[in-house]
Amino acid sequence: MFDTTRANIEYSGAIGIDMICQEGKLPQIPAPFKGNIDIMELSSYISANGAEQIAMVIITVTNNSGGGQPVSMQNIKDTHQICAEHNIPFYIDACRFAENSYFIKLREKGYSDKSIIEIANEMFSYADGCTMSAKKDAFANIGGFLALRNEDLATTCRNLLVITEGFPTYGGLAGRDLEAIAIGLYEVMDENYLQYRIRSIEYLTQKIAAANVPVMLPAGGHAVYLDAKQFLPHIPVDQYPGQALVCALYIKGGIRSVEIGSLMFGKYDAFGKLIPANLELVRLAIPRRVYTQSHIDYVAEVIIQVYHERASIHGIIIIKESKLLRHFTAQMDLI
Ligand SMILES: Cc1ncc(COP(=O)(O)O)c(C=O)c1O
């Protein structure tokens, strides 16, 4: 689950549980579909807790919190089957549906001759609905949508929409943004674009990996993810190595990145001790169709230089934080 998805789930009183596959928890061991759900874990959870306890299953394509890693068609199909057997609604967080479809085309048997739209259609055919932030694979500046198969549920959501975002024909968005989304959803499936997109991320990943910088492998869809735990082994997790690295990259080279680790996903136990996240990552999300190769070379040079100077980087202490989504507004200091 992405951070704001989890926060919305928790705000509604439910609990969000991540069920990432085992290979997704090992940043530097390459595997083709590290965004897959752990099917065994999902099945055992349903058996142990009962399907009626579970409001829905969400699969995020690609997995932004875990390295921009893709989900295989087989995994989507298996998840759909388990959910259907137990009558649990199955949704796709579809932000990066085109990048995920492209990875399926490149990496999954039986899909190399299929078009991106065919692959996307098959992916969505297994779901009861999807959420989409159009700022990602729709090339739009703003907006998104919720798509549902169930007519009654859709009517309920439309009614709620009127009192929250706006009338169903525009949902709080300007007409030009709706047009941008409608066009962007097709434009993003252009294979020449997708090849450029995935190759750019791979280029930066390979360049820094060649300099021994610890980085999530293989390269993900939309971003390069540094493994902060390995990058800064002298900083303990309760001093937030990911956030320390984010600051170091900004100070050294003006590069903006984001921590995806214990600042974003950490919790406290009853004694106020940090329960760390699975991974301590730093994400460098690359805007679509913005940078040239020399921009990316600059980013690589800065990362490599910071890596050489890593022993001088200090941890972080939190001075002030909020209960929900603390990483959005927390105040911190260098130790
Ligand atoms: C996988 C995923 N889901 C949901 C969101 C939330 O999108 P928005 O900020 O448009 O609500 C993001 C944003 O980065 C995301 O990556």
mmCIF file of C-alpha atoms and ligand atoms in Angstrom:
data_model
loop_
_atom_site.group_PDB
_atom_site.id
_atom_site.type_symbol
_atom_site.label_atom_id
_atom_site.label_comp_id
_atom_site.label_asym_id
_atom_site.label_seq_id
_atom_site.Cartn_x
_atom_site.Cartn_y
_atom_site.Cartn_z
ATOM 1 C CA MET A 1 0.000 0.000 0.000
ATOM 2 C CA PHE A 2 1.084 3.502 -0.705
ATOM 3 C CA ASP A 3 1.384 5.856 2.299
ATOM 4 C CA THR A 4 -1.729 7.938 1.614
ATOM 5 C CA THR A 5 -3.709 4.779 0.774
ATOM 6 C CA ARG A 6 -2.736 3.304 4.127
ATOM 7 C CA ALA A 7 -3.566 6.569 5.918
ATOM 8 C CA ASN A 8 -7.038 6.675 4.335
ATOM 9 C CA ILE A 9 -7.627 3.043 5.303
ATOM 10 C CA GLU A 10 -6.526 3.667 8.869
ATOM 11 C CA TYR A 11 -8.522 6.893 9.101
ATOM 12 C CA SER A 12 -11.651 4.886 8.214
ATOM 13 C CA GLY A 13 -10.969 2.623 11.213
ATOM 14 C CA ALA A 14 -9.677 -0.370 9.225
ATOM 15 C CA ILE A 15 -6.180 -1.847 9.291
ATOM 16 C CA GLY A 16 -3.938 -1.981 6.247
ATOM 17 C CA ILE A 17 -1.787 -5.096 5.998
ATOM 18 C CA ASP A 18 1.020 -5.432 3.476
ATOM 19 C CA MET A 19 1.560 -8.851 1.936
ATOM 20 C CA ILE A 20 4.531 -8.349 -0.308
ATOM 21 C CA CYS A 21 6.185 -11.493 -1.700
ATOM 22 C CA GLN A 22 9.460 -12.622 -0.136
ATOM 23 C CA GLU A 23 11.659 -11.493 -3.045
ATOM 24 C CA GLY A 24 10.142 -7.990 -2.729
ATOM 25 C CA LYS A 25 11.761 -7.701 0.707
ATOM 26 C CA LEU A 26 15.296 -8.173 -0.623
ATOM 27 C CA PRO A 27 16.335 -4.954 -2.365
ATOM 28 C CA GLN A 28 19.503 -6.171 -4.020
ATOM 29 C CA ILE A 29 18.377 -9.612 -5.224
ATOM 30 C CA PRO A 30 16.869 -9.217 -8.710
ATOM 31 C CA ALA A 31 13.588 -10.958 -9.598
ATOM 32 C CA PRO A 32 11.121 -10.167 -12.409
ATOM 33 C CA PHE A 33 7.990 -9.418 -10.355
ATOM 34 C CA LYS A 34 8.966 -8.159 -6.925
ATOM 35 C CA GLY A 35 5.646 -6.324 -6.563
ATOM 36 C CA ASN A 36 3.642 -9.578 -6.325
ATOM 37 C CA ILE A 37 1.321 -10.299 -3.419
ATOM 38 C CA ASP A 38 2.365 -13.279 -1.273
ATOM 39 C CA ILE A 39 -0.452 -15.633 -2.288
ATOM 40 C CA MET A 40 0.232 -18.141 0.525
ATOM 41 C CA GLU A 41 0.169 -15.396 3.128
ATOM 42 C CA LEU A 42 -3.095 -14.039 1.714
ATOM 43 C CA SER A 43 -4.717 -17.491 1.805
ATOM 44 C CA SER A 44 -3.574 -18.214 5.348
ATOM 45 C CA TYR A 45 -4.716 -14.797 6.526
ATOM 46 C CA ILE A 46 -8.189 -15.401 5.107
ATOM 47 C CA SER A 47 -8.358 -18.878 6.685
ATOM 48 C CA ALA A 48 -7.189 -17.595 10.052
ATOM 49 C CA ASN A 49 -9.350 -14.457 10.244
ATOM 50 C CA GLY A 50 -12.388 -15.187 8.085
ATOM 51 C CA ALA A 51 -13.294 -13.482 4.819
ATOM 52 C CA GLU A 52 -16.001 -11.368 6.479
ATOM 53 C CA GLN A 53 -13.262 -9.491 8.372
ATOM 54 C CA ILE A 54 -11.693 -8.327 5.128
ATOM 55 C CA ALA A 55 -13.165 -5.282 3.388
ATOM 56 C CA MET A 56 -11.058 -5.626 0.266
ATOM 57 C CA VAL A 57 -7.789 -6.710 -1.254
ATOM 58 C CA ILE A 58 -5.794 -4.066 -3.143
ATOM 59 C CA ILE A 59 -2.923 -4.751 -5.474
ATOM 60 C CA THR A 60 -0.686 -1.817 -6.422
ATOM 61 C CA VAL A 61 0.701 -1.798 -9.958
ATOM 62 C CA THR A 62 3.578 -1.068 -9.860
ATOM 63 C CA ASN A 63 4.490 -1.138 -6.178
ATOM 64 C CA ASN A 64 5.587 2.397 -5.371
ATOM 65 C CA SER A 65 6.447 1.656 -1.713
ATOM 66 C CA GLY A 66 8.614 -1.300 -2.666
ATOM 67 C CA GLY A 67 10.852 -0.104 -5.475
ATOM 68 C CA GLY A 68 8.386 0.549 -8.320
ATOM 69 C CA GLN A 69 8.410 -3.210 -8.878
ATOM 70 C CA PRO A 70 5.832 -4.814 -11.177
ATOM 71 C CA VAL A 71 3.149 -7.412 -10.502
ATOM 72 C CA SER A 72 2.772 -10.385 -12.844
ATOM 73 C CA MET A 73 -0.465 -11.241 -14.641
ATOM 74 C CA GLN A 74 -0.384 -14.653 -12.968
ATOM 75 C CA ASN A 75 -0.268 -13.010 -9.539
ATOM 76 C CA ILE A 76 -3.193 -10.714 -10.402
ATOM 77 C CA LYS A 77 -5.117 -13.734 -11.697
ATOM 78 C CA ASP A 78 -4.351 -15.814 -8.570
ATOM 79 C CA THR A 79 -5.327 -12.952 -6.268
ATOM 80 C CA HIS A 80 -8.575 -12.519 -8.190
ATOM 81 C CA GLN A 81 -9.334 -16.228 -7.860
ATOM 82 C CA ILE A 82 -8.780 -16.304 -4.096
ATOM 83 C CA CYS A 83 -10.870 -13.144 -3.627
ATOM 84 C CA ALA A 84 -13.679 -14.491 -5.840
ATOM 85 C CA GLU A 85 -13.758 -17.784 -3.909
ATOM 86 C CA HIS A 86 -14.211 -15.870 -0.651
ATOM 87 C CA ASN A 87 -16.397 -13.090 -1.985
ATOM 88 C CA ILE A 88 -13.825 -10.414 -1.135
ATOM 89 C CA PRO A 89 -13.766 -7.334 -3.400
ATOM 90 C CA PHE A 90 -10.521 -7.052 -5.352
ATOM 91 C CA TYR A 91 -9.252 -3.644 -6.471
ATOM 92 C CA ILE A 92 -6.258 -2.408 -8.397
ATOM 93 C CA ASP A 93 -4.377 0.751 -7.477
ATOM 94 C CA ALA A 94 -3.761 1.507 -11.142
ATOM 95 C CA CYS A 95 -1.450 4.558 -10.974
ATOM 96 C CA ARG A 96 1.196 2.897 -13.105
ATOM 97 C CA PHE A 97 -0.865 0.424 -15.098
ATOM 98 C CA ALA A 98 0.994 1.124 -18.375
ATOM 99 C CA GLU A 99 4.455 0.617 -16.869
ATOM 100 C CA ASN A 100 3.232 -2.594 -15.242
ATOM 101 C CA SER A 101 1.753 -3.793 -18.544
ATOM 102 C CA TYR A 102 5.050 -3.085 -20.288
ATOM 103 C CA PHE A 103 6.958 -5.155 -17.701
ATOM 104 C CA ILE A 104 4.491 -8.018 -18.236
ATOM 105 C CA LYS A 105 5.137 -7.780 -21.978
ATOM 106 C CA LEU A 106 8.908 -7.872 -21.428
ATOM 107 C CA ARG A 107 9.093 -10.453 -18.667
ATOM 108 C CA GLU A 108 6.085 -12.782 -18.554
ATOM 109 C CA LYS A 109 5.728 -15.796 -20.819
ATOM 110 C CA GLY A 110 2.954 -15.523 -23.386
ATOM 111 C CA TYR A 111 2.726 -11.725 -23.491
ATOM 112 C CA SER A 112 5.554 -10.616 -25.777
ATOM 113 C CA ASP A 113 3.269 -10.392 -28.833
ATOM 114 C CA LYS A 114 0.405 -8.674 -27.039
ATOM 115 C CA SER A 115 -0.168 -4.940 -27.217
ATOM 116 C CA ILE A 116 -0.099 -2.815 -24.055
ATOM 117 C CA ILE A 117 -3.824 -2.142 -24.278
ATOM 118 C CA GLU A 118 -4.534 -5.890 -24.533
ATOM 119 C CA ILE A 119 -2.402 -6.552 -21.469
ATOM 120 C CA ALA A 120 -3.996 -3.664 -19.539
ATOM 121 C CA ASN A 121 -7.477 -4.896 -20.468
ATOM 122 C CA GLU A 122 -6.654 -8.372 -19.204
ATOM 123 C CA MET A 123 -5.262 -6.979 -15.938
ATOM 124 C CA PHE A 124 -8.396 -4.940 -15.286
ATOM 125 C CA SER A 125 -10.665 -7.836 -16.311
ATOM 126 C CA TYR A 126 -9.728 -9.601 -13.056
ATOM 127 C CA ALA A 127 -10.634 -6.680 -10.765
ATOM 128 C CA ASP A 128 -13.886 -5.412 -9.271
ATOM 129 C CA GLY A 129 -12.645 -1.879 -9.668
ATOM 130 C CA CYS A 130 -9.666 0.400 -9.544
ATOM 131 C CA THR A 131 -8.414 3.686 -8.164
ATOM 132 C CA MET A 132 -6.242 5.864 -10.342
ATOM 133 C CA SER A 133 -4.160 8.915 -9.599
ATOM 134 C CA ALA A 134 -4.003 10.498 -13.051
ATOM 135 C CA LYS A 135 -0.811 12.374 -12.143
ATOM 136 C CA LYS A 136 1.021 9.141 -12.894
ATOM 137 C CA ASP A 137 0.225 7.006 -15.957
ATOM 138 C CA ALA A 138 -2.255 9.468 -17.433
ATOM 139 C CA PHE A 139 0.230 12.334 -17.875
ATOM 140 C CA ALA A 140 -2.195 14.761 -16.216
ATOM 141 C CA ASN A 141 -1.313 17.594 -13.854
ATOM 142 C CA ILE A 142 -4.039 16.665 -11.431
ATOM 143 C CA GLY A 143 -6.989 14.363 -10.854
ATOM 144 C CA GLY A 144 -7.878 10.739 -10.868
ATOM 145 C CA PHE A 145 -10.827 8.404 -10.786
ATOM 146 C CA LEU A 146 -12.522 5.479 -9.147
ATOM 147 C CA ALA A 147 -13.876 2.815 -11.519
ATOM 148 C CA LEU A 148 -16.344 0.197 -10.311
ATOM 149 C CA ARG A 149 -18.131 -2.777 -11.839
ATOM 150 C CA ASN A 150 -20.920 -2.874 -9.260
ATOM 151 C CA GLU A 151 -23.673 -0.484 -10.357
ATOM 152 C CA ASP A 152 -25.174 -0.036 -6.865
ATOM 153 C CA LEU A 153 -21.811 0.750 -5.338
ATOM 154 C CA ALA A 154 -21.087 3.171 -8.179
ATOM 155 C CA THR A 155 -24.387 4.976 -7.506
ATOM 156 C CA THR A 156 -23.531 5.279 -3.815
ATOM 157 C CA CYS A 157 -20.113 6.683 -4.679
ATOM 158 C CA ARG A 158 -21.588 9.133 -7.212
ATOM 159 C CA ASN A 159 -23.978 10.418 -4.547
ATOM 160 C CA LEU A 160 -21.116 10.903 -2.138
ATOM 161 C CA LEU A 161 -19.130 12.595 -4.897
ATOM 162 C CA VAL A 162 -21.796 15.278 -5.298
ATOM 163 C CA ILE A 163 -21.418 16.369 -1.673
ATOM 164 C CA THR A 164 -17.629 16.098 -1.622
ATOM 165 C CA GLU A 165 -15.752 16.645 -4.901
ATOM 166 C CA GLY A 166 -18.412 17.767 -7.390
ATOM 167 C CA PHE A 167 -21.003 16.628 -9.896
ATOM 168 C CA PRO A 168 -20.328 13.181 -11.498
ATOM 169 C CA THR A 169 -19.641 14.715 -14.919
ATOM 170 C CA TYR A 170 -16.561 16.532 -13.655
ATOM 171 C CA GLY A 171 -15.846 15.391 -10.076
ATOM 172 C CA GLY A 172 -14.199 18.635 -9.029
ATOM 173 C CA LEU A 173 -11.854 18.735 -12.023
ATOM 174 C CA ALA A 174 -11.595 21.393 -14.691
ATOM 175 C CA GLY A 175 -12.664 20.359 -18.213
ATOM 176 C CA ARG A 176 -9.133 20.689 -19.575
ATOM 177 C CA ASP A 177 -7.840 18.276 -16.919
ATOM 178 C CA LEU A 178 -10.515 15.724 -17.844
ATOM 179 C CA GLU A 179 -9.411 16.065 -21.483
ATOM 180 C CA ALA A 180 -5.773 15.629 -20.491
ATOM 181 C CA ILE A 181 -6.612 12.442 -18.579
ATOM 182 C CA ALA A 182 -8.703 11.037 -21.453
ATOM 183 C CA ILE A 183 -5.870 11.610 -23.938
ATOM 184 C CA GLY A 184 -3.069 10.709 -21.522
ATOM 185 C CA LEU A 185 -4.520 7.277 -20.750
ATOM 186 C CA TYR A 186 -4.016 6.301 -24.393
ATOM 187 C CA GLU A 187 -0.787 8.214 -24.984
ATOM 188 C CA VAL A 188 0.922 6.468 -22.055
ATOM 189 C CA MET A 189 0.456 3.081 -23.740
ATOM 190 C CA ASP A 190 2.711 4.041 -26.681
ATOM 191 C CA GLU A 191 5.483 1.442 -26.630
ATOM 192 C CA ASN A 192 8.142 3.868 -27.853
ATOM 193 C CA TYR A 193 7.387 6.089 -24.892
ATOM 194 C CA LEU A 194 7.355 3.129 -22.465
ATOM 195 C CA GLN A 195 10.678 1.884 -23.807
ATOM 196 C CA TYR A 196 12.230 5.334 -23.270
ATOM 197 C CA ARG A 197 10.680 5.536 -19.810
ATOM 198 C CA ILE A 198 11.783 2.160 -18.492
ATOM 199 C CA ARG A 199 15.215 2.469 -20.133
ATOM 200 C CA SER A 200 15.883 5.868 -18.495
ATOM 201 C CA ILE A 201 15.298 4.421 -15.034
ATOM 202 C CA GLU A 202 17.440 1.400 -15.875
ATOM 203 C CA TYR A 203 20.234 3.691 -17.146
ATOM 204 C CA LEU A 204 20.518 5.566 -13.848
ATOM 205 C CA THR A 205 20.192 2.368 -11.806
ATOM 206 C CA GLN A 206 22.958 0.618 -13.776
ATOM 207 C CA LYS A 207 25.245 3.638 -13.624
ATOM 208 C CA ILE A 208 25.163 3.900 -9.854
ATOM 209 C CA ALA A 209 25.129 0.114 -9.331
ATOM 210 C CA ALA A 210 28.369 -0.040 -11.375
ATOM 211 C CA ALA A 211 29.898 2.305 -8.775
ATOM 212 C CA ASN A 212 28.762 -0.140 -6.041
ATOM 213 C CA VAL A 213 26.036 2.159 -4.719
ATOM 214 C CA PRO A 214 23.423 -0.080 -3.038
ATOM 215 C CA VAL A 215 20.294 0.243 -5.147
ATOM 216 C CA MET A 216 17.049 -1.730 -5.572
ATOM 217 C CA LEU A 217 17.472 -4.319 -8.332
ATOM 218 C CA PRO A 218 16.239 -4.699 -10.951
ATOM 219 C CA ALA A 219 15.340 -1.097 -11.844
ATOM 220 C CA GLY A 220 11.685 -0.284 -11.196
ATOM 221 C CA GLY A 221 9.222 1.493 -13.437
ATOM 222 C CA HIS A 222 9.165 5.134 -12.424
ATOM 223 C CA ALA A 223 11.972 5.660 -9.958
ATOM 224 C CA VAL A 224 15.372 4.650 -8.711
ATOM 225 C CA TYR A 225 15.405 3.398 -5.127
ATOM 226 C CA LEU A 226 18.559 3.600 -3.025
ATOM 227 C CA ASP A 227 18.924 1.057 -0.233
ATOM 228 C CA ALA A 228 19.646 3.412 2.664
ATOM 229 C CA LYS A 229 20.278 0.613 5.174
ATOM 230 C CA GLN A 230 23.229 -0.588 3.099
ATOM 231 C CA PHE A 231 24.263 2.908 2.023
ATOM 232 C CA LEU A 232 24.536 4.164 5.611
ATOM 233 C CA PRO A 233 25.110 1.061 7.773
ATOM 234 C CA HIS A 234 26.471 3.224 10.609
ATOM 235 C CA ILE A 235 23.076 4.924 11.115
ATOM 236 C CA PRO A 236 20.571 2.846 13.157
ATOM 237 C CA VAL A 237 16.969 2.648 11.911
ATOM 238 C CA ASP A 238 15.690 4.814 14.776
ATOM 239 C CA GLN A 239 17.912 7.586 13.399
ATOM 240 C CA TYR A 240 16.266 7.266 9.987
ATOM 241 C CA PRO A 241 19.073 6.475 7.528
ATOM 242 C CA GLY A 242 16.717 7.084 4.569
ATOM 243 C CA GLN A 243 15.875 10.601 5.677
ATOM 244 C CA ALA A 244 19.556 11.298 6.430
ATOM 245 C CA LEU A 245 20.358 10.290 2.840
ATOM 246 C CA VAL A 246 17.527 12.442 1.433
ATOM 247 C CA CYS A 247 19.055 15.455 3.207
ATOM 248 C CA ALA A 248 22.592 14.617 2.081
ATOM 249 C CA LEU A 249 21.548 14.408 -1.603
ATOM 250 C CA TYR A 250 19.762 17.734 -1.373
ATOM 251 C CA ILE A 251 22.625 19.493 0.384
ATOM 252 C CA LYS A 252 25.248 18.091 -1.984
ATOM 253 C CA GLY A 253 23.459 18.440 -5.300
ATOM 254 C CA GLY A 254 20.025 20.030 -4.907
ATOM 255 C CA ILE A 255 18.422 16.685 -5.737
ATOM 256 C CA ARG A 256 14.997 16.107 -4.255
ATOM 257 C CA SER A 257 14.125 12.580 -3.230
ATOM 258 C CA VAL A 258 11.852 10.999 -0.642
ATOM 259 C CA GLU A 259 12.365 8.571 2.191
ATOM 260 C CA ILE A 260 10.297 5.393 1.936
ATOM 261 C CA GLY A 261 11.231 3.711 5.170
ATOM 262 C CA SER A 262 10.681 4.051 8.878
ATOM 263 C CA LEU A 263 9.874 7.764 8.773
ATOM 264 C CA MET A 264 7.052 7.036 6.309
ATOM 265 C CA PHE A 265 5.882 3.650 7.605
ATOM 266 C CA GLY A 266 7.394 3.201 11.088
ATOM 267 C CA LYS A 267 5.098 2.854 14.100
ATOM 268 C CA TYR A 268 5.666 3.062 17.848
ATOM 269 C CA ASP A 269 5.022 0.203 20.258
ATOM 270 C CA ALA A 270 3.275 0.687 23.613
ATOM 271 C CA PHE A 271 6.591 1.853 25.138
ATOM 272 C CA GLY A 272 7.300 4.437 22.456
ATOM 273 C CA LYS A 273 9.951 2.304 20.775
ATOM 274 C CA LEU A 274 10.104 2.468 16.982
ATOM 275 C CA ILE A 275 8.789 -0.553 15.076
ATOM 276 C CA PRO A 276 10.749 -0.084 11.847
ATOM 277 C CA ALA A 277 9.484 -0.545 8.295
ATOM 278 C CA ASN A 278 10.576 -3.568 6.239
ATOM 279 C CA LEU A 279 12.880 -1.524 4.043
ATOM 280 C CA GLU A 280 14.766 1.767 4.329
ATOM 281 C CA LEU A 281 14.597 3.151 0.807
ATOM 282 C CA VAL A 282 15.184 6.534 -0.794
ATOM 283 C CA ARG A 283 13.127 7.080 -3.921
ATOM 284 C CA LEU A 284 14.235 9.278 -6.788
ATOM 285 C CA ALA A 285 11.032 9.481 -8.833
ATOM 286 C CA ILE A 286 11.758 10.661 -12.362
ATOM 287 C CA PRO A 287 9.181 13.005 -13.944
ATOM 288 C CA ARG A 288 7.890 11.769 -17.303
ATOM 289 C CA ARG A 289 9.326 13.400 -20.440
ATOM 290 C CA VAL A 290 11.321 16.027 -18.546
ATOM 291 C CA TYR A 291 14.996 15.174 -18.199
ATOM 292 C CA THR A 292 17.762 14.651 -20.721
ATOM 293 C CA GLN A 293 20.575 12.144 -20.387
ATOM 294 C CA SER A 294 22.949 14.823 -19.065
ATOM 295 C CA HIS A 295 20.538 15.673 -16.243
ATOM 296 C CA ILE A 296 20.508 12.012 -15.282
ATOM 297 C CA ASP A 297 24.320 11.835 -15.526
ATOM 298 C CA TYR A 298 24.494 14.743 -13.073
ATOM 299 C CA VAL A 299 22.197 12.896 -10.648
ATOM 300 C CA ALA A 300 24.413 9.805 -10.897
ATOM 301 C CA GLU A 301 27.556 11.862 -10.206
ATOM 302 C CA VAL A 302 26.015 13.420 -7.090
ATOM 303 C CA ILE A 303 24.815 10.054 -5.728
ATOM 304 C CA ILE A 304 28.242 8.494 -6.296
ATOM 305 C CA GLN A 305 29.992 11.422 -4.625
ATOM 306 C CA VAL A 306 27.657 11.254 -1.614
ATOM 307 C CA TYR A 307 28.340 7.509 -1.451
ATOM 308 C CA HIS A 308 32.094 8.168 -1.263
ATOM 309 C CA GLU A 309 31.501 10.646 1.556
ATOM 310 C CA ARG A 310 28.924 8.473 3.364
ATOM 311 C CA ALA A 311 30.933 8.061 6.582
ATOM 312 C CA SER A 312 30.430 11.765 7.330
ATOM 313 C CA ILE A 313 26.603 11.582 7.159
ATOM 314 C CA HIS A 314 24.721 11.745 10.468
ATOM 315 C CA GLY A 315 21.335 10.407 11.530
ATOM 316 C CA ILE A 316 18.130 12.345 12.102
ATOM 317 C CA ILE A 317 16.075 13.099 15.183
ATOM 318 C CA ILE A 318 12.365 13.970 15.029
ATOM 319 C CA ILE A 319 11.465 17.114 16.963
ATOM 320 C CA LYS A 320 7.774 17.361 16.136
ATOM 321 C CA GLU A 321 5.408 14.955 14.382
ATOM 322 C CA SER A 322 1.731 14.373 13.719
ATOM 323 C CA LYS A 323 -0.133 11.085 14.227
ATOM 324 C CA LEU A 324 -1.151 10.519 10.616
ATOM 325 C CA LEU A 325 1.277 10.744 7.694
ATOM 326 C CA ARG A 326 3.935 12.235 9.960
ATOM 327 C CA HIS A 327 6.545 12.340 7.184
ATOM 328 C CA PHE A 328 4.551 15.038 5.361
ATOM 329 C CA THR A 329 5.007 17.627 8.113
ATOM 330 C CA ALA A 330 7.511 16.354 10.684
ATOM 331 C CA GLN A 331 10.208 18.688 11.924
ATOM 332 C CA MET A 332 13.620 17.100 12.198
ATOM 333 C CA ASP A 333 17.182 17.910 13.072
ATOM 334 C CA LEU A 334 20.537 16.391 12.226
ATOM 335 C CA ILE A 335 22.146 14.505 15.105
HETATM 336 C C1 LIG B 1 0.641 3.783 -5.885
HETATM 337 C C2 LIG B 1 0.037 5.114 -5.523
HETATM 338 N N1 LIG B 1 -1.236 5.177 -5.093
HETATM 339 C C3 LIG B 1 -1.809 6.352 -4.765
HETATM 340 C C4 LIG B 1 -1.117 7.534 -4.837
HETATM 341 C C5 LIG B 1 -1.815 8.808 -4.431
HETATM 342 O O1 LIG B 1 -2.043 9.666 -5.474
HETATM 343 P P1 LIG B 1 -2.659 11.125 -5.228
HETATM 344 O O2 LIG B 1 -1.598 11.912 -4.546
HETATM 345 O O3 LIG B 1 -2.953 11.666 -6.595
HETATM 346 O O4 LIG B 1 -3.873 10.956 -4.393
HETATM 347 C C6 LIG B 1 0.216 7.520 -5.257
HETATM 348 C C7 LIG B 1 0.986 8.786 -5.313
HETATM 349 O O5 LIG B 1 2.169 8.861 -5.422
HETATM 350 C C8 LIG B 1 0.801 6.272 -5.622
HETATM 351 O O6 LIG B 1 2.072 6.202 -6.053
#
